Amino acid sequence: MASEKTRIVNNVSITCIIVNMLLSIGKIIVGIVGHSSAIITDAVNSIGDVISTVIIIVGNKVSEKASDEEHPYGHEKFECIFMIIFVFCLAYAGIEMLKGGASVLYNGIKDPAFVRNLAQPEFSAMIISIITIVVKLIMTRVTFYYAKKVNSMGLYADGKNHELDAVTSLLIVVALIFSFNGVWFADAVASLIGCGFIFKLVAELFMMSINGLVDKSASTEINEKAKEVALSVEGVLGISRMRSRQFGSRAFIDMEIFADANITLAEAEVITENVHHAVQNAIEEVKHCQVHTDPYIVRGEIDGN
């Protein structure tokens, strides 16, 4: 039976695929009829969004597989690997947009006849862009909500992509306003500015993926929460050391706690287990909390005083 995370990721992703397919069809029709190269480029980007979302679905399915003999720590890091594939798809879309915008600018500057032959955009291009902005903002909000709820790097990346689409569509609206007033290069400039936002997102998501692969420390919020939970457990007198690592979309914590030096080994083990379960139950992102208990000894007791 699929986990809640898999069910939510699949439902959100399939909805996004359907919406992006409808937007792609609409943009292609309007881009051709409305004579807007930026709209057609954006339509291709929406088709790429469909492929990217499929990658997220597959990545989540693989990363949610249970631990086995060959992967005793689970498969969470596969989500990072699939997100890197997602990033490369996004980078490719940015490169194609860059080439398209640069080509129009180059030909327009080089050959005045090219500018005269550029078709005037239709108002329908403005309508589809405004619709895209509204739809993408809604998709952004929904995707971010569920990404946070189930701690999904893939959904977060998809949400950032929807947010980017809203920004590029806004750029297209501005470019169309200028185009309606005779500025022939507005479409191309909008494409080039959109590339800048794409490459910025590529860098952000790529670093997030790498951090998930190299066991970077978990967030400050998780670390502080783990300490707070551990100190609330009866019998814990302090924390001598704590380390954490981000393992894909999950966190692992290694903690050394202090307990009364005069209690029995069995009592110390009970405290250790209580801290272990308390941290894992309180923090959803924590997959495993390893706890070691040290005796709390006052210096006077060591000296025999």
Short mmCIF file of C-alpha atoms in Angstrom, two decimals:
data_model
loop_
_atom_site.label_atom_id
_atom_site.label_comp_id
_atom_site.label_asym_id
_atom_site.label_seq_id
_atom_site.Cartn_x
_atom_site.Cartn_y
_atom_site.Cartn_z
CA MET A 1 0.00 0.00 0.00
CA ALA A 2 1.34 3.44 -0.98
CA SER A 3 2.44 5.79 1.80
CA GLU A 4 0.65 9.07 2.44
CA LYS A 5 3.61 10.92 0.92
CA THR A 6 3.47 8.86 -2.29
CA ARG A 7 -0.30 9.28 -2.54
CA ILE A 8 -0.12 13.06 -2.10
CA VAL A 9 2.86 13.50 -4.45
CA ASN A 10 1.12 11.43 -7.13
CA ASN A 11 -2.20 13.26 -6.80
CA VAL A 12 -0.62 16.72 -6.90
CA SER A 13 1.75 15.77 -9.73
CA ILE A 14 -0.95 14.20 -11.92
CA THR A 15 -3.11 17.30 -11.47
CA CYS A 16 -0.13 19.46 -12.50
CA ILE A 17 0.47 17.29 -15.57
CA ILE A 18 -3.14 17.68 -16.74
CA VAL A 19 -3.11 21.45 -16.18
CA ASN A 20 0.25 21.88 -17.96
CA MET A 21 -0.94 19.83 -20.93
CA LEU A 22 -4.03 22.01 -21.28
CA LEU A 23 -1.92 25.15 -20.98
CA SER A 24 0.55 23.84 -23.58
CA ILE A 25 -2.20 23.19 -26.11
CA GLY A 26 -3.72 26.62 -25.47
CA LYS A 27 -0.36 28.39 -25.75
CA ILE A 28 0.58 26.64 -28.99
CA ILE A 29 -2.73 27.61 -30.61
CA VAL A 30 -2.60 31.20 -29.35
CA GLY A 31 1.12 31.54 -30.11
CA ILE A 32 0.60 30.56 -33.74
CA VAL A 33 -2.59 32.56 -34.23
CA GLY A 34 -1.38 35.49 -32.12
CA HIS A 35 2.10 35.65 -33.72
CA SER A 36 4.05 35.50 -30.45
CA SER A 37 7.33 33.60 -30.40
CA ALA A 38 7.55 34.05 -26.62
CA ILE A 39 4.16 32.32 -26.19
CA ILE A 40 5.26 29.41 -28.39
CA THR A 41 8.51 29.14 -26.42
CA ASP A 42 6.49 29.19 -23.22
CA ALA A 43 4.29 26.41 -24.61
CA VAL A 44 7.37 24.27 -25.14
CA ASN A 45 8.36 25.07 -21.56
CA SER A 46 4.95 23.83 -20.34
CA ILE A 47 5.49 20.57 -22.23
CA GLY A 48 8.85 20.32 -20.49
CA ASP A 49 7.04 20.85 -17.18
CA VAL A 50 5.01 17.71 -17.89
CA ILE A 51 8.19 15.68 -18.38
CA SER A 52 9.73 17.21 -15.24
CA THR A 53 6.68 16.30 -13.16
CA VAL A 54 6.86 12.71 -14.39
CA ILE A 55 10.48 12.65 -13.21
CA ILE A 56 9.30 13.81 -9.77
CA ILE A 57 6.71 11.02 -9.59
CA VAL A 58 9.29 8.37 -10.48
CA GLY A 59 11.87 9.87 -8.11
CA ASN A 60 9.44 9.84 -5.21
CA LYS A 61 8.40 6.24 -5.93
CA VAL A 62 12.01 5.06 -5.87
CA SER A 63 13.00 7.11 -2.80
CA GLU A 64 10.03 5.80 -0.79
CA LYS A 65 11.08 2.16 -1.16
CA ALA A 66 11.72 0.44 2.16
CA SER A 67 15.22 -0.39 3.39
CA ASP A 68 16.71 -3.64 2.11
CA GLU A 69 19.93 -5.62 2.45
CA GLU A 70 21.77 -3.54 -0.17
CA HIS A 71 20.33 -0.22 1.05
CA PRO A 72 20.07 -0.51 4.86
CA TYR A 73 19.58 3.26 5.26
CA GLY A 74 16.75 3.36 2.72
CA HIS A 75 16.49 4.97 -0.71
CA GLU A 76 15.84 8.64 0.20
CA LYS A 77 18.91 9.92 -1.67
CA PHE A 78 17.38 8.81 -4.95
CA GLU A 79 15.04 11.79 -4.62
CA CYS A 80 18.11 14.04 -4.84
CA ILE A 81 19.39 12.16 -7.89
CA PHE A 82 16.07 12.50 -9.70
CA MET A 83 15.92 16.16 -8.74
CA ILE A 84 19.28 16.67 -10.46
CA ILE A 85 17.72 15.16 -13.60
CA PHE A 86 14.84 17.63 -13.12
CA VAL A 87 17.38 20.47 -12.87
CA PHE A 88 19.07 19.44 -16.13
CA CYS A 89 15.67 19.46 -17.89
CA LEU A 90 15.04 22.95 -16.53
CA ALA A 91 18.51 24.09 -17.65
CA TYR A 92 17.84 22.74 -21.15
CA ALA A 93 14.60 24.74 -21.34
CA GLY A 94 16.54 27.84 -20.27
CA ILE A 95 19.20 27.28 -22.93
CA GLU A 96 16.55 26.88 -25.66
CA MET A 97 14.82 30.07 -24.49
CA LEU A 98 18.18 31.86 -24.52
CA LYS A 99 18.93 30.69 -28.07
CA GLY A 100 15.47 31.76 -29.30
CA GLY A 101 15.64 35.25 -27.80
CA ALA A 102 19.25 35.82 -28.88
CA SER A 103 18.45 34.67 -32.43
CA VAL A 104 15.62 37.20 -32.80
CA LEU A 105 17.78 40.02 -31.46
CA TYR A 106 20.75 39.09 -33.66
CA ASN A 107 18.70 38.81 -36.85
CA GLY A 108 16.76 41.97 -36.06
CA ILE A 109 19.89 44.04 -35.54
CA LYS A 110 21.68 42.53 -38.51
CA ASP A 111 18.83 42.70 -41.01
CA PRO A 112 16.17 45.47 -40.96
CA ALA A 113 14.06 43.36 -43.33
CA PHE A 114 13.79 40.73 -40.61
CA VAL A 115 12.19 43.30 -38.31
CA ARG A 116 9.71 44.39 -40.98
CA ASN A 117 8.66 40.77 -41.49
CA LEU A 118 8.01 40.13 -37.80
CA ALA A 119 4.30 39.54 -37.27
CA GLN A 120 2.43 41.78 -34.83
CA PRO A 121 1.22 39.85 -31.74
CA GLU A 122 -2.53 39.48 -31.28
CA PHE A 123 -4.42 40.38 -28.10
CA SER A 124 -5.19 36.68 -27.58
CA ALA A 125 -1.54 36.25 -26.58
CA MET A 126 -2.14 38.66 -23.71
CA ILE A 127 -5.22 36.72 -22.57
CA ILE A 128 -3.47 33.32 -22.44
CA SER A 129 -0.54 34.85 -20.55
CA ILE A 130 -2.81 36.35 -17.90
CA ILE A 131 -4.63 33.03 -17.56
CA THR A 132 -1.26 31.29 -17.15
CA ILE A 133 -0.21 33.70 -14.39
CA VAL A 134 -3.40 33.06 -12.40
CA VAL A 135 -3.27 29.27 -12.88
CA LYS A 136 0.43 29.03 -12.06
CA LEU A 137 0.10 31.10 -8.90
CA ILE A 138 -2.63 28.74 -7.69
CA MET A 139 -0.49 25.71 -8.60
CA THR A 140 2.48 27.27 -6.79
CA ARG A 141 0.54 27.74 -3.57
CA VAL A 142 -0.98 24.25 -3.63
CA THR A 143 2.30 22.52 -4.48
CA PHE A 144 4.28 24.38 -1.80
CA TYR A 145 1.60 23.49 0.77
CA TYR A 146 1.82 19.77 0.09
CA ALA A 147 5.62 19.85 -0.35
CA LYS A 148 5.92 21.15 3.21
CA LYS A 149 3.26 18.76 4.51
CA VAL A 150 5.01 15.58 3.28
CA ASN A 151 8.60 16.97 3.18
CA SER A 152 9.03 16.39 -0.56
CA MET A 153 12.03 17.93 -2.31
CA GLY A 154 10.47 17.00 -5.64
CA LEU A 155 7.22 18.84 -4.98
CA TYR A 156 9.17 21.84 -3.70
CA ALA A 157 11.15 21.91 -6.96
CA ASP A 158 7.94 21.63 -8.98
CA GLY A 159 6.42 24.46 -6.93
CA LYS A 160 9.43 26.67 -7.67
CA ASN A 161 9.01 25.80 -11.34
CA HIS A 162 5.34 26.88 -11.26
CA GLU A 163 6.41 30.11 -9.56
CA LEU A 164 8.97 30.65 -12.32
CA ASP A 165 6.31 30.07 -14.98
CA ALA A 166 4.16 32.77 -13.39
CA VAL A 167 7.11 35.20 -13.51
CA THR A 168 7.95 34.42 -17.15
CA SER A 169 4.29 34.82 -18.13
CA LEU A 170 4.27 38.22 -16.41
CA LEU A 171 7.36 39.14 -18.45
CA ILE A 172 5.49 38.11 -21.59
CA VAL A 173 2.55 40.35 -20.66
CA VAL A 174 4.92 43.31 -20.26
CA ALA A 175 6.65 42.43 -23.54
CA LEU A 176 3.32 42.26 -25.36
CA ILE A 177 2.38 45.74 -24.12
CA PHE A 178 5.62 47.06 -25.62
CA SER A 179 5.11 45.01 -28.80
CA PHE A 180 1.64 46.51 -29.29
CA ASN A 181 3.38 49.89 -29.25
CA GLY A 182 5.91 48.98 -31.94
CA VAL A 183 8.88 47.75 -29.88
CA TRP A 184 9.93 44.79 -32.05
CA PHE A 185 12.57 43.37 -29.68
CA ALA A 186 10.35 43.26 -26.55
CA ASP A 187 9.48 39.57 -27.03
CA ALA A 188 13.13 38.60 -27.34
CA VAL A 189 14.22 40.67 -24.35
CA ALA A 190 11.47 39.05 -22.25
CA SER A 191 12.85 35.63 -23.22
CA LEU A 192 16.38 36.63 -22.20
CA ILE A 193 15.27 38.03 -18.84
CA GLY A 194 13.24 34.84 -18.28
CA CYS A 195 16.45 32.86 -18.86
CA GLY A 196 18.08 34.69 -15.98
CA PHE A 197 15.30 33.57 -13.60
CA ILE A 198 15.54 30.01 -14.94
CA PHE A 199 19.30 29.75 -14.41
CA LYS A 200 18.95 31.24 -10.91
CA LEU A 201 16.43 28.51 -10.03
CA VAL A 202 18.68 25.88 -11.64
CA ALA A 203 21.55 26.93 -9.33
CA GLU A 204 19.31 26.88 -6.23
CA LEU A 205 17.81 23.45 -6.89
CA PHE A 206 21.16 21.98 -7.92
CA MET A 207 22.78 23.06 -4.64
CA MET A 208 19.79 21.69 -2.70
CA SER A 209 20.24 18.33 -4.45
CA ILE A 210 23.97 18.24 -3.78
CA ASN A 211 23.44 19.11 -0.10
CA GLY A 212 21.05 16.17 0.15
CA LEU A 213 23.67 13.85 -1.32
CA VAL A 214 26.67 14.92 0.78
CA ASP A 215 25.03 14.62 4.23
CA LYS A 216 24.84 18.31 5.05
CA SER A 217 23.61 19.06 8.56
CA ALA A 218 19.84 19.15 9.03
CA SER A 219 18.17 22.54 9.42
CA THR A 220 18.61 24.62 12.58
CA GLU A 221 14.90 24.18 13.25
CA ILE A 222 15.21 20.38 13.29
CA ASN A 223 18.36 20.46 15.43
CA GLU A 224 16.86 22.80 18.04
CA LYS A 225 13.61 20.84 18.13
CA ALA A 226 15.51 17.56 18.67
CA LYS A 227 17.40 19.07 21.62
CA GLU A 228 14.21 20.46 23.11
CA VAL A 229 12.42 17.11 22.85
CA ALA A 230 15.37 15.17 24.31
CA LEU A 231 15.69 17.50 27.30
CA SER A 232 11.98 17.10 28.03
CA VAL A 233 12.37 13.34 28.55
CA GLU A 234 12.45 12.32 32.21
CA GLY A 235 15.91 11.34 33.39
CA VAL A 236 17.85 13.41 30.81
CA LEU A 237 20.21 15.78 32.64
CA GLY A 238 21.78 17.35 29.58
CA ILE A 239 23.12 16.86 26.06
CA SER A 240 26.86 16.49 25.66
CA ARG A 241 26.93 16.27 21.87
CA MET A 242 24.56 16.17 18.92
CA ARG A 243 25.16 15.79 15.20
CA SER A 244 22.69 15.59 12.35
CA ARG A 245 22.82 14.92 8.64
CA GLN A 246 20.36 15.48 5.84
CA PHE A 247 19.86 12.20 4.03
CA GLY A 248 17.83 13.04 0.92
CA SER A 249 14.54 14.42 2.23
CA ARG A 250 15.03 12.83 5.67
CA ALA A 251 17.31 13.61 8.61
CA PHE A 252 19.42 11.34 10.82
CA ILE A 253 20.44 12.44 14.31
CA ASP A 254 23.28 11.16 16.55
CA MET A 255 22.88 12.34 20.14
CA GLU A 256 24.84 11.84 23.35
CA ILE A 257 22.88 12.58 26.54
CA PHE A 258 23.71 12.75 30.24
CA ALA A 259 21.88 10.66 32.87
CA ASP A 260 22.41 10.12 36.58
CA ALA A 261 25.59 8.10 37.15
CA ASN A 262 23.98 6.19 40.02
CA ILE A 263 21.14 4.58 38.05
CA THR A 264 21.34 1.00 36.79
CA LEU A 265 22.24 0.06 33.22
CA ALA A 266 18.64 -1.06 32.65
CA GLU A 267 17.30 2.33 33.78
CA ALA A 268 19.78 4.11 31.52
CA GLU A 269 18.61 1.97 28.61
CA VAL A 270 14.99 2.97 29.27
CA ILE A 271 15.95 6.65 29.13
CA THR A 272 17.91 6.06 25.92
CA GLU A 273 14.93 4.37 24.25
CA ASN A 274 12.54 7.07 25.45
CA VAL A 275 14.69 9.80 23.88
CA HIS A 276 15.03 7.79 20.67
CA HIS A 277 11.27 7.37 20.24
CA ALA A 278 10.39 10.87 21.47
CA VAL A 279 12.58 12.59 18.88
CA GLN A 280 11.43 10.39 16.00
CA ASN A 281 7.77 10.76 16.92
CA ALA A 282 7.97 14.53 17.44
CA ILE A 283 9.86 15.40 14.24
CA GLU A 284 8.44 13.92 11.05
CA GLU A 285 11.58 14.68 9.03
CA VAL A 286 13.77 12.55 11.33
CA LYS A 287 14.02 8.99 10.03
CA HIS A 288 16.32 7.73 12.79
CA CYS A 289 17.70 9.09 16.06
CA GLN A 290 20.70 7.26 17.49
CA VAL A 291 21.13 7.95 21.23
CA HIS A 292 24.10 7.21 23.49
CA THR A 293 23.84 7.79 27.25
CA ASP A 294 26.81 8.95 29.36
CA PRO A 295 26.91 9.11 33.19
CA TYR A 296 26.60 12.60 34.65
CA ILE A 297 29.37 12.84 37.25
CA VAL A 298 30.00 15.87 39.43
CA ARG A 299 33.71 16.75 39.70
CA GLY A 300 33.60 16.31 43.48
CA GLU A 301 32.40 12.76 43.04
CA ILE A 302 35.34 11.98 40.78
CA ASP A 303 37.77 13.29 43.40
CA GLY A 304 36.06 11.18 46.06
CA ASN A 305 34.84 14.23 48.04
#
